[in-house]
CSV table of C-alpha atoms in Angstrom, one decimal:
chain,number,residue,atom,x,y,z
L,1,MET,CA,-16.5,-14.2,-35.5
L,2,LEU,CA,-13.3,-12.7,-34.2
L,3,ASN,CA,-14.3,-9.1,-35.2
L,4,GLN,CA,-17.7,-9.6,-33.6
L,5,LEU,CA,-16.1,-10.9,-30.4
L,6,LEU,CA,-13.7,-8.0,-30.2
L,7,LYS,CA,-16.4,-5.4,-30.9
L,8,TYR,CA,-18.7,-6.9,-28.2
L,9,LEU,CA,-15.8,-6.9,-25.7
L,10,ASN,CA,-14.9,-3.4,-26.7
L,11,ILE,CA,-11.3,-4.4,-27.6
L,12,LYS,CA,-9.8,-1.9,-30.1
L,13,GLU,CA,-6.5,-3.7,-30.7
L,14,LEU,CA,-5.0,-7.1,-29.8
L,15,TYR,CA,-1.8,-7.4,-27.8
L,16,PRO,CA,1.1,-8.8,-29.9
L,17,PRO,CA,0.9,-12.4,-28.3
L,18,GLN,CA,-2.9,-12.4,-29.0
L,19,LYS,CA,-2.3,-11.5,-32.6
L,20,GLU,CA,0.1,-14.4,-33.0
L,21,ALA,CA,-2.2,-16.8,-31.2
L,22,MET,CA,-5.3,-15.8,-33.3
L,23,LYS,CA,-3.4,-16.7,-36.4
L,24,VAL,CA,-2.8,-20.2,-35.1
L,25,ILE,CA,-6.5,-20.6,-34.2
L,26,GLY,CA,-7.4,-19.4,-37.7
L,27,LYS,CA,-5.4,-22.3,-39.2
L,28,ASP,CA,-7.3,-24.8,-36.9
L,29,GLU,CA,-4.0,-25.7,-35.2
L,30,SER,CA,-3.5,-26.6,-31.6
L,31,LEU,CA,-1.9,-23.8,-29.5
L,32,LEU,CA,0.0,-23.5,-26.2
L,33,MET,CA,0.0,-19.9,-25.0
L,34,SER,CA,2.4,-19.1,-22.3
L,35,VAL,CA,2.2,-15.4,-21.4
L,36,PRO,CA,2.0,-13.3,-18.2
L,37,THR,CA,-1.3,-12.7,-16.3
L,38,ALA,CA,-3.7,-10.2,-17.9
L,39,ALA,CA,-2.1,-10.6,-21.3
L,40,GLY,CA,-5.4,-11.7,-22.9
L,41,LYS,CA,-5.3,-15.5,-22.8
L,42,THR,CA,-9.0,-15.8,-22.1
L,43,VAL,CA,-10.1,-13.8,-25.2
L,44,VAL,CA,-8.0,-16.2,-27.3
L,45,ALA,CA,-9.7,-19.2,-25.7
L,46,TYR,CA,-13.2,-17.7,-26.2
L,47,ASN,CA,-12.4,-17.0,-29.9
L,48,ALA,CA,-11.3,-20.7,-30.4
L,49,LEU,CA,-14.5,-22.0,-28.7
L,50,ILE,CA,-16.8,-19.7,-30.6
L,51,LYS,CA,-15.1,-20.5,-33.9
L,52,ALA,CA,-15.7,-24.2,-33.3
L,53,VAL,CA,-19.4,-23.8,-32.4
L,54,ASN,CA,-19.9,-21.5,-35.5
L,55,GLU,CA,-18.5,-24.4,-37.6
L,56,GLY,CA,-21.0,-26.9,-36.1
L,57,LYS,CA,-18.8,-28.4,-33.5
L,58,LYS,CA,-18.8,-28.5,-29.7
L,59,GLY,CA,-16.3,-26.9,-27.4
L,60,ILE,CA,-15.0,-27.8,-23.9
L,61,PHE,CA,-13.3,-25.4,-21.5
L,62,LEU,CA,-11.4,-27.1,-18.7
L,63,VAL,CA,-10.8,-25.0,-15.6
L,64,PRO,CA,-9.0,-25.9,-12.3
L,65,LEU,CA,-11.9,-24.8,-9.9
L,66,ARG,CA,-15.6,-25.2,-9.7
L,67,ALA,CA,-16.0,-21.5,-8.9
L,68,LEU,CA,-14.0,-20.6,-12.0
L,69,ALA,CA,-16.3,-22.9,-14.0
L,70,TRP,CA,-19.3,-20.8,-13.1
L,71,GLU,CA,-17.5,-17.6,-13.8
L,72,LYS,CA,-16.6,-18.8,-17.3
L,73,VAL,CA,-20.2,-20.1,-17.9
L,74,ASN,CA,-21.6,-16.7,-17.1
L,75,GLU,CA,-19.1,-14.9,-19.3
L,76,LEU,CA,-19.7,-17.3,-22.2
L,77,LYS,CA,-23.5,-17.1,-21.9
L,78,ASP,CA,-23.3,-13.3,-22.1
L,79,ILE,CA,-21.0,-13.4,-25.1
L,80,CYS,CA,-22.9,-16.1,-27.0
L,81,ARG,CA,-26.3,-14.5,-26.3
L,82,ASN,CA,-25.1,-11.4,-28.2
L,83,ILE,CA,-22.8,-12.7,-31.0
L,84,LEU,CA,-23.5,-16.4,-31.5
L,85,ASN,CA,-27.2,-16.7,-31.9
L,86,GLY,CA,-27.8,-17.9,-28.4
L,87,ALA,CA,-25.5,-20.9,-28.3
L,88,LYS,CA,-26.1,-23.1,-25.3
L,89,ILE,CA,-23.5,-23.1,-22.5
L,90,GLY,CA,-23.4,-25.8,-19.9
L,91,VAL,CA,-21.3,-26.8,-16.9
L,92,SER,CA,-20.3,-30.3,-15.6
L,93,VAL,CA,-20.0,-30.4,-11.9
L,94,GLY,CA,-22.8,-32.9,-11.1
L,95,ASP,CA,-23.7,-36.6,-11.3
L,96,PHE,CA,-24.2,-39.0,-14.2
L,97,ASP,CA,-27.7,-37.7,-14.8
L,98,LYS,CA,-26.2,-34.3,-15.6
L,99,ILE,CA,-23.6,-36.0,-17.8
L,100,ARG,CA,-26.4,-37.5,-19.9
L,101,GLY,CA,-28.0,-34.1,-20.5
L,102,LEU,CA,-24.9,-32.4,-21.6
L,103,SER,CA,-25.4,-33.3,-25.3
L,104,LYS,CA,-27.7,-30.3,-25.7
L,105,TYR,CA,-24.9,-27.8,-25.0
L,106,ASP,CA,-22.6,-26.2,-27.5
L,107,ILE,CA,-19.9,-25.3,-25.0
L,108,ILE,CA,-19.3,-27.1,-21.8
L,109,VAL,CA,-17.2,-25.8,-18.9
L,110,ALA,CA,-15.8,-28.4,-16.5
L,111,THR,CA,-12.9,-29.3,-14.3
L,112,SER,CA,-10.4,-31.9,-15.6
L,113,GLU,CA,-11.7,-34.4,-13.0
L,114,ARG,CA,-15.3,-34.0,-14.4
L,115,ALA,CA,-14.0,-34.2,-17.9
L,116,ASP,CA,-12.3,-37.5,-17.0
L,117,SER,CA,-15.6,-38.7,-15.7
L,118,LEU,CA,-17.3,-37.7,-18.9
L,119,ILE,CA,-14.8,-39.8,-20.9
L,120,ARG,CA,-15.3,-42.8,-18.7
L,121,HIS,CA,-19.1,-42.7,-19.3
L,122,ASN,CA,-18.3,-42.3,-23.0
L,123,PRO,CA,-21.4,-40.4,-24.3
L,124,SER,CA,-21.6,-40.4,-28.1
L,125,TRP,CA,-21.4,-36.6,-28.5
L,126,LEU,CA,-17.8,-36.5,-27.4
L,127,THR,CA,-16.8,-37.1,-31.1
L,128,GLU,CA,-18.5,-33.8,-31.8
L,129,VAL,CA,-16.0,-31.8,-29.7
L,130,GLY,CA,-13.8,-29.8,-32.1
L,131,CYS,CA,-12.0,-27.6,-29.6
L,132,LEU,CA,-10.8,-28.2,-26.0
L,133,VAL,CA,-9.3,-25.4,-23.9
L,134,SER,CA,-7.2,-26.2,-20.9
L,135,ASP,CA,-6.8,-23.3,-18.6
L,136,GLU,CA,-3.8,-23.4,-16.2
L,137,ILE,CA,-2.3,-26.2,-18.2
L,138,HIS,CA,0.9,-26.0,-16.1
L,139,LEU,CA,-1.1,-28.1,-13.6
L,140,ILE,CA,-0.2,-31.1,-15.8
L,141,ASN,CA,3.1,-30.9,-13.8
L,142,ASP,CA,1.3,-31.2,-10.5
L,143,SER,CA,1.8,-34.5,-8.7
L,144,ASN,CA,-1.8,-34.7,-7.6
L,145,ARG,CA,-3.9,-33.2,-10.4
L,146,GLY,CA,-1.5,-33.6,-13.2
L,147,PRO,CA,-2.1,-37.2,-14.1
L,148,THR,CA,-5.8,-36.7,-14.5
L,149,LEU,CA,-5.3,-33.7,-16.8
L,150,GLU,CA,-2.8,-35.5,-18.9
L,151,VAL,CA,-5.0,-38.6,-19.3
L,152,THR,CA,-8.0,-36.3,-20.1
L,153,LEU,CA,-6.1,-34.5,-22.9
L,154,SER,CA,-4.8,-37.8,-24.2
L,155,LYS,CA,-8.2,-39.4,-24.3
L,156,PHE,CA,-9.8,-36.5,-26.1
L,157,ARG,CA,-7.1,-36.6,-28.8
L,158,GLU,CA,-7.7,-40.3,-29.1
L,159,ILE,CA,-11.4,-39.8,-29.5
L,160,ASN,CA,-11.0,-37.0,-32.0
L,161,PRO,CA,-7.5,-36.9,-33.6
L,162,ASN,CA,-8.3,-33.6,-35.3
L,163,ILE,CA,-9.4,-31.8,-32.1
L,164,GLN,CA,-7.9,-28.4,-31.5
L,165,ILE,CA,-6.3,-28.2,-28.1
L,166,ILE,CA,-5.7,-24.7,-26.6
L,167,GLY,CA,-3.4,-24.7,-23.6
L,168,LEU,CA,-3.2,-21.6,-21.5
L,169,SER,CA,-0.7,-20.7,-18.7
L,170,ALA,CA,1.2,-17.9,-17.2
L,171,THR,CA,3.7,-20.0,-15.4
L,172,VAL,CA,4.4,-23.2,-17.4
L,173,SER,CA,8.1,-24.1,-17.0
L,174,ASN,CA,8.4,-26.8,-19.7
L,175,SER,CA,6.4,-25.1,-22.4
L,176,LYS,CA,8.3,-26.5,-25.3
L,177,GLU,CA,7.9,-30.1,-24.0
L,178,ILE,CA,4.2,-29.7,-23.5
L,179,ALA,CA,3.7,-28.0,-26.9
L,180,ASN,CA,5.6,-30.9,-28.6
L,181,TRP,CA,3.4,-33.4,-26.8
L,182,LEU,CA,0.2,-31.7,-27.9
L,183,ASP,CA,1.6,-31.1,-31.5
L,184,ALA,CA,0.8,-27.5,-30.7
L,185,THR,CA,2.3,-24.2,-31.9
L,186,LEU,CA,3.9,-22.4,-28.9
L,187,VAL,CA,3.2,-18.7,-28.4
L,188,GLU,CA,5.4,-17.6,-25.6
L,189,SER,CA,6.0,-14.0,-24.5
L,190,ASP,CA,7.0,-11.9,-21.5
L,191,PHE,CA,4.7,-9.1,-22.7
L,192,ARG,CA,2.8,-7.4,-19.9
L,193,PRO,CA,0.0,-4.9,-20.6
L,194,VAL,CA,0.5,-3.6,-17.1
L,195,PRO,CA,4.0,-2.8,-15.9
L,196,LEU,CA,5.2,-4.9,-12.9
L,197,LYS,CA,6.3,-2.7,-10.0
L,198,LYS,CA,8.3,-4.2,-7.2
L,199,GLY,CA,8.7,-3.1,-3.6
L,200,ILE,CA,9.3,-4.3,0.0
L,201,CYS,CA,6.8,-3.6,2.8
L,202,ILE,CA,8.0,-3.3,6.3
L,203,ALA,CA,5.5,-2.4,9.0
L,204,LYS,CA,3.6,0.6,7.6
L,205,GLU,CA,5.9,1.5,4.7
L,206,ILE,CA,6.5,0.3,1.2
L,207,GLU,CA,9.8,1.0,-0.4
L,208,TRP,CA,9.6,0.7,-4.2
L,209,GLU,CA,12.5,-0.1,-6.5
L,210,GLU,CA,12.7,3.5,-7.6
L,211,SER,CA,13.3,4.4,-3.9
L,212,GLU,CA,9.8,5.9,-3.6
L,213,ILE,CA,8.3,5.5,-0.1
L,214,ARG,CA,4.6,4.8,0.4
L,215,ARG,CA,3.2,5.1,3.9
L,216,LEU,CA,0.2,2.9,4.9
L,217,GLY,CA,-2.5,3.3,7.5
L,218,ILE,CA,-2.3,-0.4,8.6
L,219,GLU,CA,0.7,-2.8,8.7
L,220,GLY,CA,1.3,-5.6,6.2
L,221,ALA,CA,-1.0,-7.2,3.7
L,222,GLU,CA,-4.1,-5.5,5.1
L,223,GLY,CA,-2.6,-2.1,4.7
L,224,ILE,CA,-1.4,-2.8,1.2
L,225,THR,CA,-4.8,-4.1,0.2
L,226,LEU,CA,-6.8,-1.2,1.6
L,227,ASP,CA,-4.3,1.3,0.1
L,228,ASN,CA,-4.9,-0.4,-3.3
L,229,LEU,CA,-8.8,-0.1,-3.2
L,230,PRO,CA,-10.9,0.0,-5.3
L,231,ASP,CA,-8.4,-2.0,-7.5
L,232,GLN,CA,-8.0,-5.7,-7.0
L,233,CYS,CA,-5.2,-7.2,-4.8
L,234,LEU,CA,-3.8,-10.8,-4.7
L,235,VAL,CA,-2.2,-11.9,-1.5
L,236,PHE,CA,-0.1,-15.0,-1.2
L,237,VAL,CA,0.5,-16.8,2.1
L,238,SER,CA,2.4,-20.0,3.1
L,239,THR,CA,-0.4,-22.3,4.2
L,240,ARG,CA,-4.1,-23.2,3.6
L,241,ARG,CA,-5.0,-22.2,7.1
L,242,SER,CA,-3.2,-18.8,6.6
L,243,ALA,CA,-5.1,-18.3,3.4
L,244,GLU,CA,-8.5,-18.7,5.1
L,245,ALA,CA,-7.4,-16.6,8.1
L,246,GLN,CA,-6.1,-13.8,5.9
L,247,ALA,CA,-9.2,-13.7,3.8
L,248,LYS,CA,-11.4,-13.4,7.0
L,249,ARG,CA,-9.3,-10.5,8.3
L,250,LEU,CA,-9.5,-8.7,4.9
L,251,GLY,CA,-13.2,-9.4,4.7
L,252,MET,CA,-13.9,-7.6,7.9
L,253,LEU,CA,-11.9,-4.6,6.7
L,254,ILE,CA,-13.0,-4.4,3.1
L,255,GLY,CA,-16.7,-5.2,3.7
L,256,LYS,CA,-17.0,-1.9,5.6
L,257,ARG,CA,-15.7,0.0,2.6
L,258,LEU,CA,-17.9,-1.4,-0.1
L,259,THR,CA,-20.3,0.9,-1.9
L,260,SER,CA,-24.0,0.1,-2.1
L,261,ASP,CA,-23.6,-0.8,-5.8
L,262,GLU,CA,-20.7,-3.2,-5.0
L,263,ILE,CA,-22.6,-4.8,-2.2
L,264,LYS,CA,-25.6,-5.4,-4.6
L,265,ILE,CA,-23.3,-6.9,-7.3
L,266,LEU,CA,-21.5,-9.2,-4.8
L,267,LYS,CA,-24.8,-10.3,-3.3
L,268,GLU,CA,-26.2,-11.3,-6.8
L,269,TYR,CA,-23.0,-13.2,-7.6
L,270,THR,CA,-23.1,-15.2,-4.3
L,271,GLU,CA,-26.8,-16.0,-5.0
L,272,GLU,CA,-25.8,-17.4,-8.4
L,273,LEU,CA,-23.2,-19.6,-6.8
L,274,ARG,CA,-25.6,-20.9,-4.2
L,275,PHE,CA,-28.4,-21.7,-6.6
L,276,GLY,CA,-26.1,-22.9,-9.4
L,277,ALA,CA,-24.3,-25.6,-7.4
L,278,ASP,CA,-25.7,-29.1,-7.1
L,279,GLU,CA,-24.8,-29.0,-3.4
L,280,VAL,CA,-23.4,-26.3,-1.2
L,281,THR,CA,-20.4,-27.6,0.8
L,282,SER,CA,-19.0,-26.0,4.0
L,283,VAL,CA,-16.2,-24.5,1.9
L,284,ASP,CA,-18.7,-23.0,-0.5
L,285,ALA,CA,-20.7,-21.6,2.4
L,286,ASN,CA,-17.5,-19.9,3.9
L,287,LEU,CA,-16.5,-18.6,0.5
L,288,THR,CA,-19.8,-17.1,-0.3
L,289,LYS,CA,-19.8,-15.2,3.0
L,290,LEU,CA,-16.4,-13.8,2.2
L,291,ILE,CA,-17.3,-12.9,-1.4
L,292,GLU,CA,-20.2,-10.8,0.0
L,293,ASN,CA,-17.4,-8.8,1.6
L,294,GLY,CA,-15.4,-8.6,-1.6
L,295,VAL,CA,-12.8,-11.3,-0.6
L,296,ALA,CA,-12.2,-14.9,-1.6
L,297,TYR,CA,-9.4,-17.4,-1.1
L,298,HIS,CA,-8.0,-20.3,-3.1
L,299,HIS,CA,-5.7,-23.0,-1.7
L,300,ALA,CA,-6.4,-26.1,-3.9
């Protein structure tokens, strides 16, 4: 299935950490993959899940956010529609009635909190789960969300001692400790497919490490983001309130610069989020408005 997956994703060659990780998956062993952002962790996860389903098992993909859950669901649906004979993909973000109906799915995407709820209701199909992927597994060290994730992983290993656990992270500090706890092979690398370029921005100028100067039209994060279009930009701020305020400022600027095709794609995506959710909270409503302008924020 790996060759079919790579062909469908138009991937000509795997990165070195991916090659090492794929060998571990091929041996049905658990894996902890700690590599920088954009080094191909998601492809490794999808391969593990597809392999499990192809062998008659179920797969679960744990993600930290509901919005991410829907993103993964859509990606997996697209992949499985084309290479896995239409395997069924589900998402668990609802109530117990939804939990009862999850048995019909081959791959289920959920947050760790929802997976914890699944275990507490103890549906019989949990014994069929052969692969569990935990994205952002470094959250196990988080004082708020960590205990739930730790218990969830422990319970799944108790339910199915032969389950394959795939842990993914770009920032896990105690990787060896977590790998030992999971009885997993550790694949760790500082490989970056895209070089990391560092600079300091003061007012309307960026000074790069190589002493190159870049002049911006607007000061600060807004100027850097606009200068970076149409590529993506990730902005970090110090507080939750600042995250929302910065996103709104960027939305007003970027929304005016979107092409008609980009506007159409973003509109379709927000409609999927609205109609796919069991309920639309005030946070969801604010986010969908921003997403229509090409911006989102995260401060969980």
